[in-house]
PDB file of C-alpha atoms in Angstrom:
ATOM      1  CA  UNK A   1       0.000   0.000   0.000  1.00  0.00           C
ATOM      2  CA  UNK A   2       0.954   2.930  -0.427  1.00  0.00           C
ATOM      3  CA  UNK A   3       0.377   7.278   0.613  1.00  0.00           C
ATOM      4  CA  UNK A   4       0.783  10.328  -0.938  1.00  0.00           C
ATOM      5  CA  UNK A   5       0.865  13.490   1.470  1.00  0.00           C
ATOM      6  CA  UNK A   6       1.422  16.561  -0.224  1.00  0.00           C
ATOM      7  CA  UNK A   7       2.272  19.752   1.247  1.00  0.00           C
ATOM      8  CA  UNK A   8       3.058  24.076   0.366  1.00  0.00           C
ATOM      9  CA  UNK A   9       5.350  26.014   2.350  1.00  0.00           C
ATOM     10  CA  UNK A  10       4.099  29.028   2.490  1.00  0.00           C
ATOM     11  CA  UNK A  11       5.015  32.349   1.373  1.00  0.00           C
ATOM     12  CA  UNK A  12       8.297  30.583   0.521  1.00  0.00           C
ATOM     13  CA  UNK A  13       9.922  33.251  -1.488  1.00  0.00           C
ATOM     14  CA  UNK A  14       9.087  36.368   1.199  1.00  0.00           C
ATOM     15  CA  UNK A  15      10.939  34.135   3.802  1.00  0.00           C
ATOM     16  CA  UNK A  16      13.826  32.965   2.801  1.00  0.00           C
ATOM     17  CA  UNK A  17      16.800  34.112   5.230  1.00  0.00           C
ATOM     18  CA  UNK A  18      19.672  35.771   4.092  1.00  0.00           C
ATOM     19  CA  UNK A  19      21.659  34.747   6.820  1.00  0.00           C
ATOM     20  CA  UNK A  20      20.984  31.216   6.339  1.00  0.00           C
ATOM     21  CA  UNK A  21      20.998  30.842   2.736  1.00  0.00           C
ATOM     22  CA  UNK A  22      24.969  32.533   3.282  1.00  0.00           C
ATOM     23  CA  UNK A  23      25.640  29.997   5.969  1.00  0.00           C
ATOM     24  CA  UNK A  24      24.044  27.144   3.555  1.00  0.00           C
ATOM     25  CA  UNK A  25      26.740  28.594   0.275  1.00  0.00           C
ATOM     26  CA  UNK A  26      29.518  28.187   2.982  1.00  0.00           C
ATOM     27  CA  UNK A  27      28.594  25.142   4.042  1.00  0.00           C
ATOM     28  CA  UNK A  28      28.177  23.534   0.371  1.00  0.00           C
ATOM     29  CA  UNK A  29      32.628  24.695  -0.242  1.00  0.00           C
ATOM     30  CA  UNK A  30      31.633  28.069  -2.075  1.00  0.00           C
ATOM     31  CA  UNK A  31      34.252  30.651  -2.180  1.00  0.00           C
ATOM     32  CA  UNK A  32      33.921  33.706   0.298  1.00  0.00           C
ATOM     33  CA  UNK A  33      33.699  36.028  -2.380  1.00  0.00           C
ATOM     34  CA  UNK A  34      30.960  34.288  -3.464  1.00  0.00           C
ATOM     35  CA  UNK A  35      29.186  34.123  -0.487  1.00  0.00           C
ATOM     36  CA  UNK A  36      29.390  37.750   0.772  1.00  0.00           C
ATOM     37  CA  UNK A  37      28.509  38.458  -2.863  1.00  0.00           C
ATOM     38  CA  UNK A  38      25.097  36.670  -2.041  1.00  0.00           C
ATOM     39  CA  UNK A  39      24.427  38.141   1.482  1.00  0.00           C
ATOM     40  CA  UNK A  40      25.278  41.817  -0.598  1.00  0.00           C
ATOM     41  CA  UNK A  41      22.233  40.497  -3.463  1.00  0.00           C
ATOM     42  CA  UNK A  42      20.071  39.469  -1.051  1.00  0.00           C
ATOM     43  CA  UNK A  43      20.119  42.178   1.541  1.00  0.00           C
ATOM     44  CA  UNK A  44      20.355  45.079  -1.042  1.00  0.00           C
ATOM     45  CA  UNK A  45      16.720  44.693  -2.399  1.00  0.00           C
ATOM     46  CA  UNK A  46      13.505  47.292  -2.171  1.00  0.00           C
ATOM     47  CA  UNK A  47      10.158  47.140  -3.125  1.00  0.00           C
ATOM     48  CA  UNK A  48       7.506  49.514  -3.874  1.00  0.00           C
ATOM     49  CA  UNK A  49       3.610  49.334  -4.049  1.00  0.00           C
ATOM     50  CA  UNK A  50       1.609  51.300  -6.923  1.00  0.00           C
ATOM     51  CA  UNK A  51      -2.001  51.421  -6.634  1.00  0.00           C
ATOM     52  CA  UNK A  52      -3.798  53.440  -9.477  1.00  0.00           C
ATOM     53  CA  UNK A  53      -0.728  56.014 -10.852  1.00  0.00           C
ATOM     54  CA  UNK A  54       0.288  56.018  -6.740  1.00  0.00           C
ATOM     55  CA  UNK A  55       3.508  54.594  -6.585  1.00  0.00           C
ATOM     56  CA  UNK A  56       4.875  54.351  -3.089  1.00  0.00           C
ATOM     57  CA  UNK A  57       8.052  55.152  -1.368  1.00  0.00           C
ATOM     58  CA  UNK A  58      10.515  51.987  -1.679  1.00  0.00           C
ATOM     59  CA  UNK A  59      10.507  49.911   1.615  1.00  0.00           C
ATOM     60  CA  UNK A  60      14.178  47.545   2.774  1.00  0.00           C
ATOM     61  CA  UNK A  61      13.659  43.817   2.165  1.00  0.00           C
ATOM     62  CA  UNK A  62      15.107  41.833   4.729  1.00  0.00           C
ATOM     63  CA  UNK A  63      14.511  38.438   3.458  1.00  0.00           C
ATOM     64  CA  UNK A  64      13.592  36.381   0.771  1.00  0.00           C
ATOM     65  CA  UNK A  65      14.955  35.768  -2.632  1.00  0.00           C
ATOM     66  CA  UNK A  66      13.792  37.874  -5.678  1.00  0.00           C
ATOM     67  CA  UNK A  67      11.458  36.295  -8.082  1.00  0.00           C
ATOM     68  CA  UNK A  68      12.262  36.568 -11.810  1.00  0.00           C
ATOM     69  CA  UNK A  69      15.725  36.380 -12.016  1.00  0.00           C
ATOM     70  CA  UNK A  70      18.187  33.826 -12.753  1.00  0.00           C
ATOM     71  CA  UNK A  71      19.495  33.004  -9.349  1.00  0.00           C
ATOM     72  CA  UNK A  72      15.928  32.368  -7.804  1.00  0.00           C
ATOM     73  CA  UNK A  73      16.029  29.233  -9.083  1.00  0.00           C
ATOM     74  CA  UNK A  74      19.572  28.319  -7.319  1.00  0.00           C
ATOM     75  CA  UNK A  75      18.890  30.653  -4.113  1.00  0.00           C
ATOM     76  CA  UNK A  76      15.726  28.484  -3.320  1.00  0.00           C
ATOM     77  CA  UNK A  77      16.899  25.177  -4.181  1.00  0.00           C
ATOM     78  CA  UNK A  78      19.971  25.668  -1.812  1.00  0.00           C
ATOM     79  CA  UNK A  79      18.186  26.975   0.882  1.00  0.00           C
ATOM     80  CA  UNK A  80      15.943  23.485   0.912  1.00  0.00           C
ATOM     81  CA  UNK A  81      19.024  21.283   0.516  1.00  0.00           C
ATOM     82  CA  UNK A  82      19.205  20.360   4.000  1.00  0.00           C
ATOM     83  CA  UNK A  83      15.787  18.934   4.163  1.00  0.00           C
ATOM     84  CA  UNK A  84      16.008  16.496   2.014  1.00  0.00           C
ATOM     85  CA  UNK A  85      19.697  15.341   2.456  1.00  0.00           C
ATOM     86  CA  UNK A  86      17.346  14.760   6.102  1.00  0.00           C
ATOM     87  CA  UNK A  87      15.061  13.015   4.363  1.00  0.00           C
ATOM     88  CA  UNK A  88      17.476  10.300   2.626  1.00  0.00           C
ATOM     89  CA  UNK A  89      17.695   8.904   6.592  1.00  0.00           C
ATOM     90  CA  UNK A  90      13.876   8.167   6.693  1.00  0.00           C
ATOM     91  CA  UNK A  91      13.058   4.387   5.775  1.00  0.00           C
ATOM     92  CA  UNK A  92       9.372   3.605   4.049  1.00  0.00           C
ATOM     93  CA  UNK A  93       8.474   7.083   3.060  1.00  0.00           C
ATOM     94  CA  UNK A  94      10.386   9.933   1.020  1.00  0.00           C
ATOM     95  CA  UNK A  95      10.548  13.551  -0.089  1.00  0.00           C
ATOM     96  CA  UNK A  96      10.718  15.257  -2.770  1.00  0.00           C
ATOM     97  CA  UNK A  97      10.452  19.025  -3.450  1.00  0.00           C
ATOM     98  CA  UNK A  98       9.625  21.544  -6.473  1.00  0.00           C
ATOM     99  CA  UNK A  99      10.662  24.926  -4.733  1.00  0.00           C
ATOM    100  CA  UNK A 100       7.146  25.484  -2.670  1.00  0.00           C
ATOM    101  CA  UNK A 101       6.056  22.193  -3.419  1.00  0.00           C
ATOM    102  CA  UNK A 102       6.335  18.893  -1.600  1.00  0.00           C
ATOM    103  CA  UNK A 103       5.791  15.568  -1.348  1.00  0.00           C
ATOM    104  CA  UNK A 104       5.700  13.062   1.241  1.00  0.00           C
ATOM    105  CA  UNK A 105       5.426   8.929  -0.655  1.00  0.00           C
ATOM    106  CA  UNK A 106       5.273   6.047   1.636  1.00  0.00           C
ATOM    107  CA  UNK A 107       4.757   2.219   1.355  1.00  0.00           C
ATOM    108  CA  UNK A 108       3.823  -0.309   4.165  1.00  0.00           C
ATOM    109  CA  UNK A 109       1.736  -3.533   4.298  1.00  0.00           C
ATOM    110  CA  UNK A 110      -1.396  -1.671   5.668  1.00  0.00           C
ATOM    111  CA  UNK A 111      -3.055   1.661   4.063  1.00  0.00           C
ATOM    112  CA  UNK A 112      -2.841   2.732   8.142  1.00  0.00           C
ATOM    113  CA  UNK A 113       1.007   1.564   8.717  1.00  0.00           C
ATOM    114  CA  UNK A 114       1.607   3.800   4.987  1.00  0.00           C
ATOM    115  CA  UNK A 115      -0.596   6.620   6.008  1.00  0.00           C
ATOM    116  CA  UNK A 116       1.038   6.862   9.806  1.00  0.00           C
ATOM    117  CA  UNK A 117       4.813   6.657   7.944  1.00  0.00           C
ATOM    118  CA  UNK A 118       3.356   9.295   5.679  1.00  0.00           C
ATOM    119  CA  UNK A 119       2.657  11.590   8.863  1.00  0.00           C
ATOM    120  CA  UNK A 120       6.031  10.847  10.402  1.00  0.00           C
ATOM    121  CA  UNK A 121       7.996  12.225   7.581  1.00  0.00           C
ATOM    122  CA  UNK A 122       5.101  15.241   7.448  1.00  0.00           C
ATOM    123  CA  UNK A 123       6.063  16.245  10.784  1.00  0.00           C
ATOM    124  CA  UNK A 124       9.951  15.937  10.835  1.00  0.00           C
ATOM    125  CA  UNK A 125       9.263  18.025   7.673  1.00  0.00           C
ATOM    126  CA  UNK A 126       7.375  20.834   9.461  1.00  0.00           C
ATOM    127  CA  UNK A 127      10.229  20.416  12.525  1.00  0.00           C
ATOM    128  CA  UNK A 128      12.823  21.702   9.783  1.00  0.00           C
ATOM    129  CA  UNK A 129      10.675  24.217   8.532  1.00  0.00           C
ATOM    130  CA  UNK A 130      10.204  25.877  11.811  1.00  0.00           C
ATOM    131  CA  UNK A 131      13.722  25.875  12.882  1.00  0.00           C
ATOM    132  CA  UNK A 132      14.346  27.844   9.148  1.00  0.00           C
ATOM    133  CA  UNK A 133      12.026  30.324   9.297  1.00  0.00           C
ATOM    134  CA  UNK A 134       8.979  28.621   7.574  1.00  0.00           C
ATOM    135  CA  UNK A 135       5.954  27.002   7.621  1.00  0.00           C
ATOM    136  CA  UNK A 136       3.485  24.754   6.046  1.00  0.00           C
ATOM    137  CA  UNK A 137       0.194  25.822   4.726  1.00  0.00           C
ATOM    138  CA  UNK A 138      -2.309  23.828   6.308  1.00  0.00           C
ATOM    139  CA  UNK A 139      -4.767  24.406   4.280  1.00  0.00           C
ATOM    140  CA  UNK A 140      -3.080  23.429   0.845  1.00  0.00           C
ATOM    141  CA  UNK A 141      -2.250  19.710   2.482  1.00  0.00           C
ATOM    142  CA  UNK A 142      -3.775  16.724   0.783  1.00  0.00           C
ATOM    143  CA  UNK A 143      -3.451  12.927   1.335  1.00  0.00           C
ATOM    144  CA  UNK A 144      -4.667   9.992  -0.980  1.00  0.00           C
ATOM    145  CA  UNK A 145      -3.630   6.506  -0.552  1.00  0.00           C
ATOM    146  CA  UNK A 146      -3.542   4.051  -2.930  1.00  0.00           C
ATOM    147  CA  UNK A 147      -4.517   0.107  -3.093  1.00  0.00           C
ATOM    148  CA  UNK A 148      -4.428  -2.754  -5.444  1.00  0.00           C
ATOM    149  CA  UNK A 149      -7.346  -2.657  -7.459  1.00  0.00           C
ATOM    150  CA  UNK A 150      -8.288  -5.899  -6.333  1.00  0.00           C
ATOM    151  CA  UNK A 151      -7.096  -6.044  -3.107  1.00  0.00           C
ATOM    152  CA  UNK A 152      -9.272  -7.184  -0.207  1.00  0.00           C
ATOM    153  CA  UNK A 153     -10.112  -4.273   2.309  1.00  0.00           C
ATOM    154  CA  UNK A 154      -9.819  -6.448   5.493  1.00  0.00           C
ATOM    155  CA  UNK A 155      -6.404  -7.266   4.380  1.00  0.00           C
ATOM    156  CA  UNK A 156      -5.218  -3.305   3.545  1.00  0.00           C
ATOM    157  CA  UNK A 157      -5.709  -2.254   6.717  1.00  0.00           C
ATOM    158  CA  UNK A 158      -9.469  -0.707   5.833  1.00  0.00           C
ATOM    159  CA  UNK A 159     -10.068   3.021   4.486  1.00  0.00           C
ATOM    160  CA  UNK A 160      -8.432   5.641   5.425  1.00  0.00           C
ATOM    161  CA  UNK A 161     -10.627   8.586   5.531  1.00  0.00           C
ATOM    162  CA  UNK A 162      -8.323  11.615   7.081  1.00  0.00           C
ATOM    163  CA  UNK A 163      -4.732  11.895   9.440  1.00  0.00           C
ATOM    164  CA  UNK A 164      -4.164  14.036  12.391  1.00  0.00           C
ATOM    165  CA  UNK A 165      -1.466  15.882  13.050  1.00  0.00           C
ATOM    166  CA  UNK A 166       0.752  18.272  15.426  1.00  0.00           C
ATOM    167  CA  UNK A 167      -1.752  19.657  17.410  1.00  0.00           C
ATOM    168  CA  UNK A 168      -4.406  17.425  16.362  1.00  0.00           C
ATOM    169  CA  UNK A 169      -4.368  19.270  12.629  1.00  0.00           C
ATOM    170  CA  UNK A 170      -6.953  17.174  10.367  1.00  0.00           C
ATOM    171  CA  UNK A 171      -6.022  16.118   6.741  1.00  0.00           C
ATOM    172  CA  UNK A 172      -8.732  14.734   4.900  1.00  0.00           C
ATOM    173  CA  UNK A 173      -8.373  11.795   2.573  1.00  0.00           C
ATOM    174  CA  UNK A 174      -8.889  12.881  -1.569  1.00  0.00           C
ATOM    175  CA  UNK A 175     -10.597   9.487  -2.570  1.00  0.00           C
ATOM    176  CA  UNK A 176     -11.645  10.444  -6.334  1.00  0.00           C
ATOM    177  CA  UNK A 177      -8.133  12.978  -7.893  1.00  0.00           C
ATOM    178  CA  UNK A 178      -5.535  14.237  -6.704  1.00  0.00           C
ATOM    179  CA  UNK A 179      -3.871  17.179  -8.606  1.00  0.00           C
ATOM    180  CA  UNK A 180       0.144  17.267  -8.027  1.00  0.00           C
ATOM    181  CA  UNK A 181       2.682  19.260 -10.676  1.00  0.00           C
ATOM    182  CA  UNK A 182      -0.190  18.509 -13.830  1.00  0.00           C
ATOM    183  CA  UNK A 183      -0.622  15.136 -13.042  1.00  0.00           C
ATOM    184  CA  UNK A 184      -4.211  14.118 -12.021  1.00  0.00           C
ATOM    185  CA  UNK A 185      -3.427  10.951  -9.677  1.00  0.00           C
ATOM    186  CA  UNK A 186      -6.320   8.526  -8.496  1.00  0.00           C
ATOM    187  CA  UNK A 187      -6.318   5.828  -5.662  1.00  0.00           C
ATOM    188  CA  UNK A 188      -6.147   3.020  -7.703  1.00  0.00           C
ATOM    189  CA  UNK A 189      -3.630   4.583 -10.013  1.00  0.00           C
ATOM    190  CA  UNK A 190      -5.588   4.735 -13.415  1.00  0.00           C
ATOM    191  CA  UNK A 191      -5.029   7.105 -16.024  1.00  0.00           C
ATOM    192  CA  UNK A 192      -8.648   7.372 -17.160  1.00  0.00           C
ATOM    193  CA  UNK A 193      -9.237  10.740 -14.923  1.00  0.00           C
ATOM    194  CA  UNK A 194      -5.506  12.476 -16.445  1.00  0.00           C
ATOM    195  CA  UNK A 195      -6.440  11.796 -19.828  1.00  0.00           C
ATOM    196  CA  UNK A 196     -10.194  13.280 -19.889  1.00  0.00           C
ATOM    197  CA  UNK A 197      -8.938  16.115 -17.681  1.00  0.00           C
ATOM    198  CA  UNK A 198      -6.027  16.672 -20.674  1.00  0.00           C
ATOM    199  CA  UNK A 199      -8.289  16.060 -23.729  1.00  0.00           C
ATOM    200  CA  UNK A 200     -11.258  18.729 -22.259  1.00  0.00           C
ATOM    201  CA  UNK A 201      -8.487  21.192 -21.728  1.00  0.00           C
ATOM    202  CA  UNK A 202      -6.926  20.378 -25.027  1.00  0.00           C
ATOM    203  CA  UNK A 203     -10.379  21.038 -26.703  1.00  0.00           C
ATOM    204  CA  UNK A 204     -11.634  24.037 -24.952  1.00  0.00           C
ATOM    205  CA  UNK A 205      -8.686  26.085 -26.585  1.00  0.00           C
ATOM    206  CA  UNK A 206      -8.694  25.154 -29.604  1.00  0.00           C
TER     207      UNK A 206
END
């Protein structure tokens, strides 16, 4: 059996730290030129607000990596290297991450035993992201679990219908699609949903 937890850090961008993401280029052998050179980008920036032709006075940034240019894609991806060279210690469950976007897979005999490994890694994740300045968005998690399609229920472990977590945070089970990085994923792992999903899209611009 397996479980699919997915997760958004929130305002990811806006919180980046410059102080860590220096400490994380020193840590990873880059030279110091290099590094100050990033504290310098990343503490230099300003940002205005226009409403109408009213353009505000520009207001210091103190964190978080600017989006649209070249090294946002590095900045961010750095700054999250620690977490997951944490998660390659974790046995029956992994991560993986597209900048704001995780992913929490695990396998067990049992849809619970998958689903509870599935929490584990959810909350050693959440552990890290407190400790770097960030946070989950609770309301952007989703679980599914998947089964054999003809697998008998009193051998799976039964249905699971939602998780708890931290302070008894609910997740509720997605039991018909679950949308993850343009792939439409169902419980039982068919490709029927995707497809129709792709070909009405496909056909409502042409």
């Amino acid at each position: 059996m397996g479980a699919l937890l997915l997760f958004n850090i929130s305002g990811f961008f806006d919180n980046v730290n410059t102080e860590h993401t220096t400490q994380v280029f020193q840590q990873k052998g880059f030279p110091d030129n290099v590094c100050q050179w990033t504290q310098l980008f990343l503490t230099g920036q300003s940002v205005t607000l226009k409403m109408g032709t009213t353009l505000s006075e520009p207001c210091h940034v103190h964190n978080g990596t600017p989006q649209g240019t070249t090294l946002f894609p590095i900045l961010s991806t750095l700054y999250t290297a620690s977490l997951l060279e944490l998660s390659l210690q974790w046995t029956h469950h992994n991560l993986t991450l597209y900048i704001d976007d995780g992913a929490i897979f695990s396998v067990s005999k049992t849809t619970m035993a998958a689903t509870a490994s599935a929490v584990q890694g959810l909350e050693q994740t959440l552990n890290w992201l407190t400790h770097n300045g960030l946070a989950a968005n609770p309301s952007k998690m989703e679980l599914m679990v998947f089964t054999p399609c003809r697998s008998n229920p009193d051998l799976m472990g039964g249905h699971i219908h939602g998780i708890t977590y931290g302070n008894n945070q609910r997740i509720t089970t997605v039991m018909m699609s679950l949308h993850y990085l343009c792939i439409h994923l169902t419980p039982k792992l068919a490709w029927d949903t995707h497809v129709d999903l792709m070909v009405n899209h496909a056909c409502s611009t042409i």
